[in-house]
Coordinates of C-alpha atoms and ligand atoms in Angstrom, one line a residue:
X24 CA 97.0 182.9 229.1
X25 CA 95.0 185.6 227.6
X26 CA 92.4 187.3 229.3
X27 CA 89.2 188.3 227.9
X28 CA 88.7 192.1 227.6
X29 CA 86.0 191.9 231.1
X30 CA 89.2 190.0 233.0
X31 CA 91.9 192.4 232.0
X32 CA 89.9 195.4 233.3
X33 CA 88.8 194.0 236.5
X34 CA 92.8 194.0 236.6
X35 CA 93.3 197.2 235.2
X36 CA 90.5 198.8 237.8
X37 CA 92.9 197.4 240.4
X38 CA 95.3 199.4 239.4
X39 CA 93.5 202.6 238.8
X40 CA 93.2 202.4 235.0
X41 CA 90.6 204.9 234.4
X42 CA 87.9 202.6 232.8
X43 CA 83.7 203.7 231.9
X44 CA 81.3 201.9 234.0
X45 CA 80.9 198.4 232.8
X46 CA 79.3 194.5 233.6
X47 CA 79.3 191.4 232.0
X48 CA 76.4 189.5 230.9
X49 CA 75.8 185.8 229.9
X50 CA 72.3 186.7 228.9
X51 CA 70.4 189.5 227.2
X52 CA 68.2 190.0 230.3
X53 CA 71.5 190.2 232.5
X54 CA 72.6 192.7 229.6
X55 CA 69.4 194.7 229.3
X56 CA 69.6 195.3 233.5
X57 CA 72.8 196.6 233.5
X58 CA 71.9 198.8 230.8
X59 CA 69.6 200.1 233.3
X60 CA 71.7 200.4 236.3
X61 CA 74.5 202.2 233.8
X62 CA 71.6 204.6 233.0
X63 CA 73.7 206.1 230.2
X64 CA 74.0 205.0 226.1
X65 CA 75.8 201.8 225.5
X66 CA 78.1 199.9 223.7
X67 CA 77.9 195.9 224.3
X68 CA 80.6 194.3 223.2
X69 CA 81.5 190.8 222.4
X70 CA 84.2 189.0 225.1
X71 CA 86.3 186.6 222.6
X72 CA 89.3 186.0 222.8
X73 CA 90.9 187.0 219.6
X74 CA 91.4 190.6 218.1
X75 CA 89.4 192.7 216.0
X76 CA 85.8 192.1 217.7
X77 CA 84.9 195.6 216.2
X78 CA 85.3 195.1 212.5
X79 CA 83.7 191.6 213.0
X80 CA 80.7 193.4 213.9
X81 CA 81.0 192.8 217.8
X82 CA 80.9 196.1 219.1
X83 CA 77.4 197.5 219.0
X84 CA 75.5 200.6 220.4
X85 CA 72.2 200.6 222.2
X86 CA 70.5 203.5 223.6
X87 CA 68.2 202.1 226.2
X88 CA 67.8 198.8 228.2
X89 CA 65.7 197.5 225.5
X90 CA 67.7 197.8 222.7
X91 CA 70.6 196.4 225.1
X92 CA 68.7 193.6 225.6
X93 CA 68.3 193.1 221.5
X94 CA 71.7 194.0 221.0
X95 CA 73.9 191.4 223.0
X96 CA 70.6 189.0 222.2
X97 CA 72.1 189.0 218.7
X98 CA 76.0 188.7 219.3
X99 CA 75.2 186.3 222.1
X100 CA 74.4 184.5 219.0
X101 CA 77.2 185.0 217.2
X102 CA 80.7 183.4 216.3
X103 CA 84.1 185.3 216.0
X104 CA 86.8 183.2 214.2
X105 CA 84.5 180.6 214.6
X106 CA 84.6 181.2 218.6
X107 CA 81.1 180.8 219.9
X108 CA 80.2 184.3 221.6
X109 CA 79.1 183.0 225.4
X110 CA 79.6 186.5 227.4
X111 CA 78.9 190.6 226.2
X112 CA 80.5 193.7 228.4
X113 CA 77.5 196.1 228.6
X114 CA 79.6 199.4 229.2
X115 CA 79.1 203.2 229.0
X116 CA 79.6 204.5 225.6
X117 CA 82.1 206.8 225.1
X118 CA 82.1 209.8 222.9
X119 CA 85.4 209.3 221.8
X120 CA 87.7 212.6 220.5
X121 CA 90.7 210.9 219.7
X122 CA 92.0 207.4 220.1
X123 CA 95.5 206.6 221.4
X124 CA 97.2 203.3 221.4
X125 CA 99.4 202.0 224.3
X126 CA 100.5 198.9 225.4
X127 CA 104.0 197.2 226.9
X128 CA 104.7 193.9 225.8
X129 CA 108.2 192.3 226.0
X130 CA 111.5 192.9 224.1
X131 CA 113.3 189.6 223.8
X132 CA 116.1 191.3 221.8
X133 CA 116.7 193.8 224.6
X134 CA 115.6 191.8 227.6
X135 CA 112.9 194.0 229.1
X136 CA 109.5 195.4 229.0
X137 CA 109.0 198.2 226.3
X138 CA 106.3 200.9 225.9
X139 CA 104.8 201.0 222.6
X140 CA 102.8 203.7 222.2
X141 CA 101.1 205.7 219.2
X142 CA 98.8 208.6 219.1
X143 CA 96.9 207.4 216.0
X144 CA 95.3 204.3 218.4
X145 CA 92.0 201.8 216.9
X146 CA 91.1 199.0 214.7
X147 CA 93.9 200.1 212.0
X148 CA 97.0 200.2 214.5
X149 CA 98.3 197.2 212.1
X150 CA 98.2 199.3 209.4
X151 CA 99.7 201.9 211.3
X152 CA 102.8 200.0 212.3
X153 CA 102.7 198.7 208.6
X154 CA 102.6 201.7 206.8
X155 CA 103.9 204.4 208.8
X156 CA 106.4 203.2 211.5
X157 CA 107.2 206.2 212.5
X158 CA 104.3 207.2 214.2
X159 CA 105.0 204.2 216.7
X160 CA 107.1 205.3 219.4
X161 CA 109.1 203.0 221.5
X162 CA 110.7 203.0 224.7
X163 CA 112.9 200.2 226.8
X164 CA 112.4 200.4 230.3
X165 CA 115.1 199.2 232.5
X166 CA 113.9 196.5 234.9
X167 CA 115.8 198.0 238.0
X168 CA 114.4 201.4 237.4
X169 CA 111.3 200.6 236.4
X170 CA 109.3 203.3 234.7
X171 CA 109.7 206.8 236.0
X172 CA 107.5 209.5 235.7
X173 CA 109.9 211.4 233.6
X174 CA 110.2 208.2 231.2
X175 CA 106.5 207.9 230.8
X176 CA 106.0 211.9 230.4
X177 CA 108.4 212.0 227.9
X178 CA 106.8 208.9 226.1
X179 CA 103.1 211.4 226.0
X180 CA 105.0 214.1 225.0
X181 CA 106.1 212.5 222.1
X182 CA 102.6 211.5 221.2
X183 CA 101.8 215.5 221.5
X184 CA 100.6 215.8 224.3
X185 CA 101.6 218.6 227.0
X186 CA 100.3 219.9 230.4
X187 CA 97.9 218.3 231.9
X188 CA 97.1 215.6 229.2
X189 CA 100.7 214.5 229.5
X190 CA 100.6 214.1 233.3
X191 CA 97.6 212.1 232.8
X192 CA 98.7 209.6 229.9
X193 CA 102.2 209.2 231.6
X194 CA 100.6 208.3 235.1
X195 CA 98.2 205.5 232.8
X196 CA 101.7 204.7 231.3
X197 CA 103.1 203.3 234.4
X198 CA 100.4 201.7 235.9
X199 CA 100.1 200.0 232.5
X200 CA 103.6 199.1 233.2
X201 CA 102.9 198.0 237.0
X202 CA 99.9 195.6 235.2
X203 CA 102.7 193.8 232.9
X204 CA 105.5 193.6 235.8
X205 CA 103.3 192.3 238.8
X206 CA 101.0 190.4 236.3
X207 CA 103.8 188.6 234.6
X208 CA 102.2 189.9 231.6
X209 CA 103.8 188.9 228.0
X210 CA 101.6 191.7 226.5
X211 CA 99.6 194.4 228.0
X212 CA 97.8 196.5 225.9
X213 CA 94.8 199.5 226.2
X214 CA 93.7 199.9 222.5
X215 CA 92.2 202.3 222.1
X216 CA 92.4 204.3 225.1
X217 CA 90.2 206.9 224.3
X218 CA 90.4 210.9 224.7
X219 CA 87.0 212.3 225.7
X220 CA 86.2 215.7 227.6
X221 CA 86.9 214.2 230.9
X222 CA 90.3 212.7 229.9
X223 CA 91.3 209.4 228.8
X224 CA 89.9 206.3 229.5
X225 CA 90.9 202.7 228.5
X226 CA 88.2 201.5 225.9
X227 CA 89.8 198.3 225.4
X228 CA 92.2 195.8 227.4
X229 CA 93.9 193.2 227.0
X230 CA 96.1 191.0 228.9
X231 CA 98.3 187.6 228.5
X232 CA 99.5 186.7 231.6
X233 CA 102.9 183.9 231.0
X234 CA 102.3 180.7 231.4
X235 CA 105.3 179.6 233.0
X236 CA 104.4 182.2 235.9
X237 CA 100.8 181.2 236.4
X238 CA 101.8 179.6 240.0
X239 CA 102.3 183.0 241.1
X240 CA 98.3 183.7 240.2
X241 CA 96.5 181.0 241.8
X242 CA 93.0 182.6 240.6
X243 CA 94.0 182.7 236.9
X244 CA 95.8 179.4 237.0
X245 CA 92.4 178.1 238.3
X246 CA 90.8 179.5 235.6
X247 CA 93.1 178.6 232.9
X248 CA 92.7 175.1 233.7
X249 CA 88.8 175.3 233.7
X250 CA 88.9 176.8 230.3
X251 CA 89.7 173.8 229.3
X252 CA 87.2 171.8 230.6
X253 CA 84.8 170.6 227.6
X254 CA 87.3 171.3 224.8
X255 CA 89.9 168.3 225.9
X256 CA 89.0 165.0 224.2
X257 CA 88.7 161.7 227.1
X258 CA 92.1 160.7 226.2
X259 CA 93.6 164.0 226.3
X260 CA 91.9 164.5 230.0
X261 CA 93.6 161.1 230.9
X262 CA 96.9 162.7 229.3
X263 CA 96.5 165.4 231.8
X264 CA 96.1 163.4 234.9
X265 CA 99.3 161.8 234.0
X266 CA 100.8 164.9 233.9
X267 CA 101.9 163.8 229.9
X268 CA 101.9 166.5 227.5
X269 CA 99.8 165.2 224.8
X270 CA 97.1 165.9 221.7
X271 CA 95.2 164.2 220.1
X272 CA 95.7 164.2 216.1
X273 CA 93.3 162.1 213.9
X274 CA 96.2 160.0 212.0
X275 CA 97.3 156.1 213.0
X276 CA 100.8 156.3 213.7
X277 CA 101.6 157.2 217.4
X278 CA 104.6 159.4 218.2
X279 CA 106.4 160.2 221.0
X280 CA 109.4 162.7 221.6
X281 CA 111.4 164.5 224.2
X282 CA 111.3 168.2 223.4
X283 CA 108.2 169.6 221.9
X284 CA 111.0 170.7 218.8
X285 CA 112.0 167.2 218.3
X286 CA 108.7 166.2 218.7
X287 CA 106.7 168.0 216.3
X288 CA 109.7 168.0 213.8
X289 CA 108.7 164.1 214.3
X290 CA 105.2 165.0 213.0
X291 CA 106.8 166.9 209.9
X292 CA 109.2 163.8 208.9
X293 CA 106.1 161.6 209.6
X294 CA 104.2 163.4 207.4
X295 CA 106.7 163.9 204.5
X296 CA 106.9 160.3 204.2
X297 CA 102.6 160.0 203.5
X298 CA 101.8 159.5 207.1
X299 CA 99.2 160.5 209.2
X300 CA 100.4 161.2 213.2
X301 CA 97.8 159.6 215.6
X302 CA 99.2 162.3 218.3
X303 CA 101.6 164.3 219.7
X304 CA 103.3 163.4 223.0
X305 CA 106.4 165.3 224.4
X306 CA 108.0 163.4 227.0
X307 CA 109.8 166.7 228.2
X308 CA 113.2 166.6 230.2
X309 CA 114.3 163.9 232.2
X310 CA 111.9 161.5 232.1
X311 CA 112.2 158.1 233.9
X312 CA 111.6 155.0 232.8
X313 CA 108.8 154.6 234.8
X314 CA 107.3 157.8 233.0
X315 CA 108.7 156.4 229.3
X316 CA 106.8 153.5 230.1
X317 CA 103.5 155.0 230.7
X318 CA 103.4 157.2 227.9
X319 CA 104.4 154.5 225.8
X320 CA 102.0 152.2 227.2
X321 CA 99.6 155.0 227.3
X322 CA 100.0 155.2 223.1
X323 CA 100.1 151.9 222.3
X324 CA 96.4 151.7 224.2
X325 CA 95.0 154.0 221.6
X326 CA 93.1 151.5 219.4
X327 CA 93.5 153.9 216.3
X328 CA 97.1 153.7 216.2
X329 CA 98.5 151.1 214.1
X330 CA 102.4 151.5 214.6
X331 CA 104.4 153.6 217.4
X332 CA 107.5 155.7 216.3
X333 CA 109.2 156.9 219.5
X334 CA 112.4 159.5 218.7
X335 CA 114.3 160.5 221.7
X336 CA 117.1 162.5 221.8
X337 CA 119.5 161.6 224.8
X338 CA 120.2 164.5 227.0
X339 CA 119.1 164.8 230.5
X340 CA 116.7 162.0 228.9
X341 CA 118.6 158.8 228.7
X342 CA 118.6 156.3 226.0
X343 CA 119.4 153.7 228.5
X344 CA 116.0 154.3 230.2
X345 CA 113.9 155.1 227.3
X346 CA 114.7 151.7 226.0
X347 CA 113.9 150.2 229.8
X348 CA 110.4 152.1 229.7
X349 CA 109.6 150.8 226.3
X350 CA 110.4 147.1 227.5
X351 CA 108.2 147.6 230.1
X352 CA 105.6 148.6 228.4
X353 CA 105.5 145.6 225.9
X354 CA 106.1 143.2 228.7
X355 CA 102.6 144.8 230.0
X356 CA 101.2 144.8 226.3
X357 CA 102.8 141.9 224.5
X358 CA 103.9 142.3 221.6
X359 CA 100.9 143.9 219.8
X360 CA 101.5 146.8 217.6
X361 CA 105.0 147.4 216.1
X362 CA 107.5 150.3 217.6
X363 CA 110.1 152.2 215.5
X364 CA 112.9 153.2 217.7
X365 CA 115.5 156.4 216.6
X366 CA 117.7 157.0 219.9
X367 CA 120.7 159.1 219.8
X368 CA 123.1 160.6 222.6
X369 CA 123.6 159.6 226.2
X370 CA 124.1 155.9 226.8
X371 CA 122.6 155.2 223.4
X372 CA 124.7 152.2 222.8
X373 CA 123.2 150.9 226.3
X374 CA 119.6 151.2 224.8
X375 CA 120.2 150.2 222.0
X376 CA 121.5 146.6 222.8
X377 CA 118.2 146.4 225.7
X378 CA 116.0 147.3 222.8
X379 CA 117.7 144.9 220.4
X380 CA 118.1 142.3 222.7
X381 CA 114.2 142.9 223.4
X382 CA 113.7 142.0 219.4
X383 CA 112.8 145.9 219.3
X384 CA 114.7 147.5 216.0
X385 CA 116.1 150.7 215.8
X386 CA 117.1 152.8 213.4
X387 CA 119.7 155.9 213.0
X388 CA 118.0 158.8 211.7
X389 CA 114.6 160.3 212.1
X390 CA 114.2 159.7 208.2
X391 CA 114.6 156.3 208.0
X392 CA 112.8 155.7 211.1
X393 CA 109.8 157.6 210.1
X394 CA 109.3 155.8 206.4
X395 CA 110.1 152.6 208.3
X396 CA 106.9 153.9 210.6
X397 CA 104.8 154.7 207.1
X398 CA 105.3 151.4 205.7
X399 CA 104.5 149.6 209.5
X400 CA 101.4 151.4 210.0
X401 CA 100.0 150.8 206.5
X402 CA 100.6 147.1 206.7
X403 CA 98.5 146.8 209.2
Ligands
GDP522 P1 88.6 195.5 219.1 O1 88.1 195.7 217.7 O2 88.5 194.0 219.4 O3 90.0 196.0 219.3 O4 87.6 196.2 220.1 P2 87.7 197.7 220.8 O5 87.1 197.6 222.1 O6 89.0 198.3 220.7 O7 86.7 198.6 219.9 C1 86.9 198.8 218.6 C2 86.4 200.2 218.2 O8 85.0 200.4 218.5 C3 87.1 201.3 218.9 O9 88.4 201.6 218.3 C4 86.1 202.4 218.8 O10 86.3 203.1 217.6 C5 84.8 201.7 218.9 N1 84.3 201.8 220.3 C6 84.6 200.9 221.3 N2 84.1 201.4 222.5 C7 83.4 202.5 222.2 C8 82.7 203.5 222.9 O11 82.5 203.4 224.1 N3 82.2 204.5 222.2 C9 82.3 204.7 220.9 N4 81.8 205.7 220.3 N5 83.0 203.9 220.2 C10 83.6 202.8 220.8
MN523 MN1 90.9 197.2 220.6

């Protein structure tokens, strides 16, 4: 889940990121009053969800309310990578010396959190990294440790900073670091975080929380949901309730899978053979027969698709009860759409004779199955 740039600093002011005073607005007249209440120059700047807001012209300065209210009026209006523009965050402007970038994101290769920091920070930092490497310096921090002052000190000091300025960036350093561990964070990131006369502050923020740990942050899990409200199609909402994991594609041949892999390399084969895939529908792990019988019944329902290719790979799935689930759901359906069957693995022989003693055909690999699929669907 990312969080918008207003959301990760209401996180990062928990933790005592020093940020510039700031408030969101849905409207230019919330804008314009908290212009007012700032009572300093502004920037307002658009909350979207993608990078780069500020060479995509959504980072503007106003000096009074007025021109606040003017200012957000017009990116308000706006789209960013064709993302409508629905809130601004009115904040202080900052007269910026230098800009520093900073954020911890995590390793895979080395199994932990690592700092990446640089002191040339802004809109170019993927030049930076591009072009100069070595100005981006890196540092693992051991999960059992976690990051110690000296780590983070050390980490300013090779940005050039001493004394005082290096006390301060280190101390940002590890709350940054306490944001990504108790967040969950897949990527935590100040950019730029700014050097003014007062010391640094974090211009920017952002924030993706892990999915897979969003039970652990009821509030954003709340809100990840709702984000989705309005951008789900009726069949995809229905999807949801059945706890299928399912989108909706505009082609006529319904597919189902077990493994989102499996299931989108479906798609591919599908779609190498001149078809178009009616949806995507990953039956995960496991699944029951009951479950298989749904989701098939649940495709089948769709009155765009034309033909049903269902490929299961039997693991903790078995082929046994895919081929019960699929019975089921044409004894509920009758016999009213065809179904191309590709089952391999765990009690596959066992499905295979249910299906075939069903009149249901199967086939033994995904190629064959998916032009037998093409050629069903078109037929039609
Ligand atoms: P991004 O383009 O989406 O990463 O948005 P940022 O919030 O990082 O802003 C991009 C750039 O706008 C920064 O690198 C700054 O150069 C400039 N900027 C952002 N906030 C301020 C501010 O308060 N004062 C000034 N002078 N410039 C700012
Ligand atoms: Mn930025």
């Amino acid at each position: 889940m990312k969080l918008l740039e207003y959301e990760a600093k209401e996180v990062f002011r928990r933790y005592g990121i020093p940020l510039g005073a700031s408030a969101v607005a849905s409207t230019p007249e919330e804008a314009r009053d908290a212009a007012a209440k700032i009572a300093k120059p502004i920037v307002v700047k658009a909350q979207v969800g993608v990078g780069g807001r500020g060479k995509a012209g959504g980072i503007k300065p106003a000096d009074t309310p007025e021109q606040t209210y003017e200012v957000a009026k017009q990116i308000l209006g706006m789209k960013i990578k064709d993302l409508p523009i629905r809130k601004v965050l009115v904040e202080e402007r900052l007269s910026i010396q230098h800009e520093v970038y900073l954020g911890v994101i995590v390793d895979r290769a080395s199994r932990c959190y690592t700092i990446l920091a640089s002191s040339e920070g802004g809109v170019n930092i993927e030049e930076v990294a591009a072009k100069t490497p070595e100005k981006i310096v890196r540092n693992n921090i051991d999960p059992l440790r976690g990051l110690r002052s000296y780590n983070a000190n050390n980490v300013a000091k090779r940005l050039g900073y001493g004394g005082k300025k290096m006390q301060q960036l280190g101390d940002i350093l590890q709350k940054l670091y306490r944001v990504a561990y108790e967040m969950d964070a897949e990527l935590t990131e100040i950019n730029p975080l700014v050097e003014t006369a007062d010391g640094f502050i974090a211009a920017d923020a952002r924030l993706n929380v892990d999915n897979n740990a969003l039970y652990r942050h009821k509030e954003l899990e709340a809100k990840y949901l709702e984000s989705f409200e309005g951008e789900l199609t009726p069949r995809e909402m229905e999807a949801r309730a059945m706890d299928l994991t399912y989108v909706e594609l505009n082609g006529d041949i319904g597919i189902i899978g077990n493994g989102a892999g499996l299931t989108m390399a479906t798609l591919d084969t599908v779609m190498l053979y001149g078809g178009h895939a009616g949806n995507f529908l990953d039956l995960g792990g496991g699944a029951s027969p009951d479950r298989i019988g749904k989701a098939v019944e649940f495709v089948l329902k769709d009155n765009r698709v034309k033909a049903l290719f269902v490929n299961v790979l039997g693991g903790i799935t078995r082929c046994d009860d895919t081929a019960k689930g699929i019975i089921e759901a044409r004894g509920k359906l009758g016999d009213n759409k065809p179904i191309v069957v590709r089952m391999m693995g765990t009690n596959e022989e066992e499905g295979k004779r249910l299906l075939h003693g069903a009149g249901i055909e199967t086939n033994d690999t995904m190629e064959e199955a998916a032009q037998k699929a093409v050629q069903l669907a078109k037929r039609v």
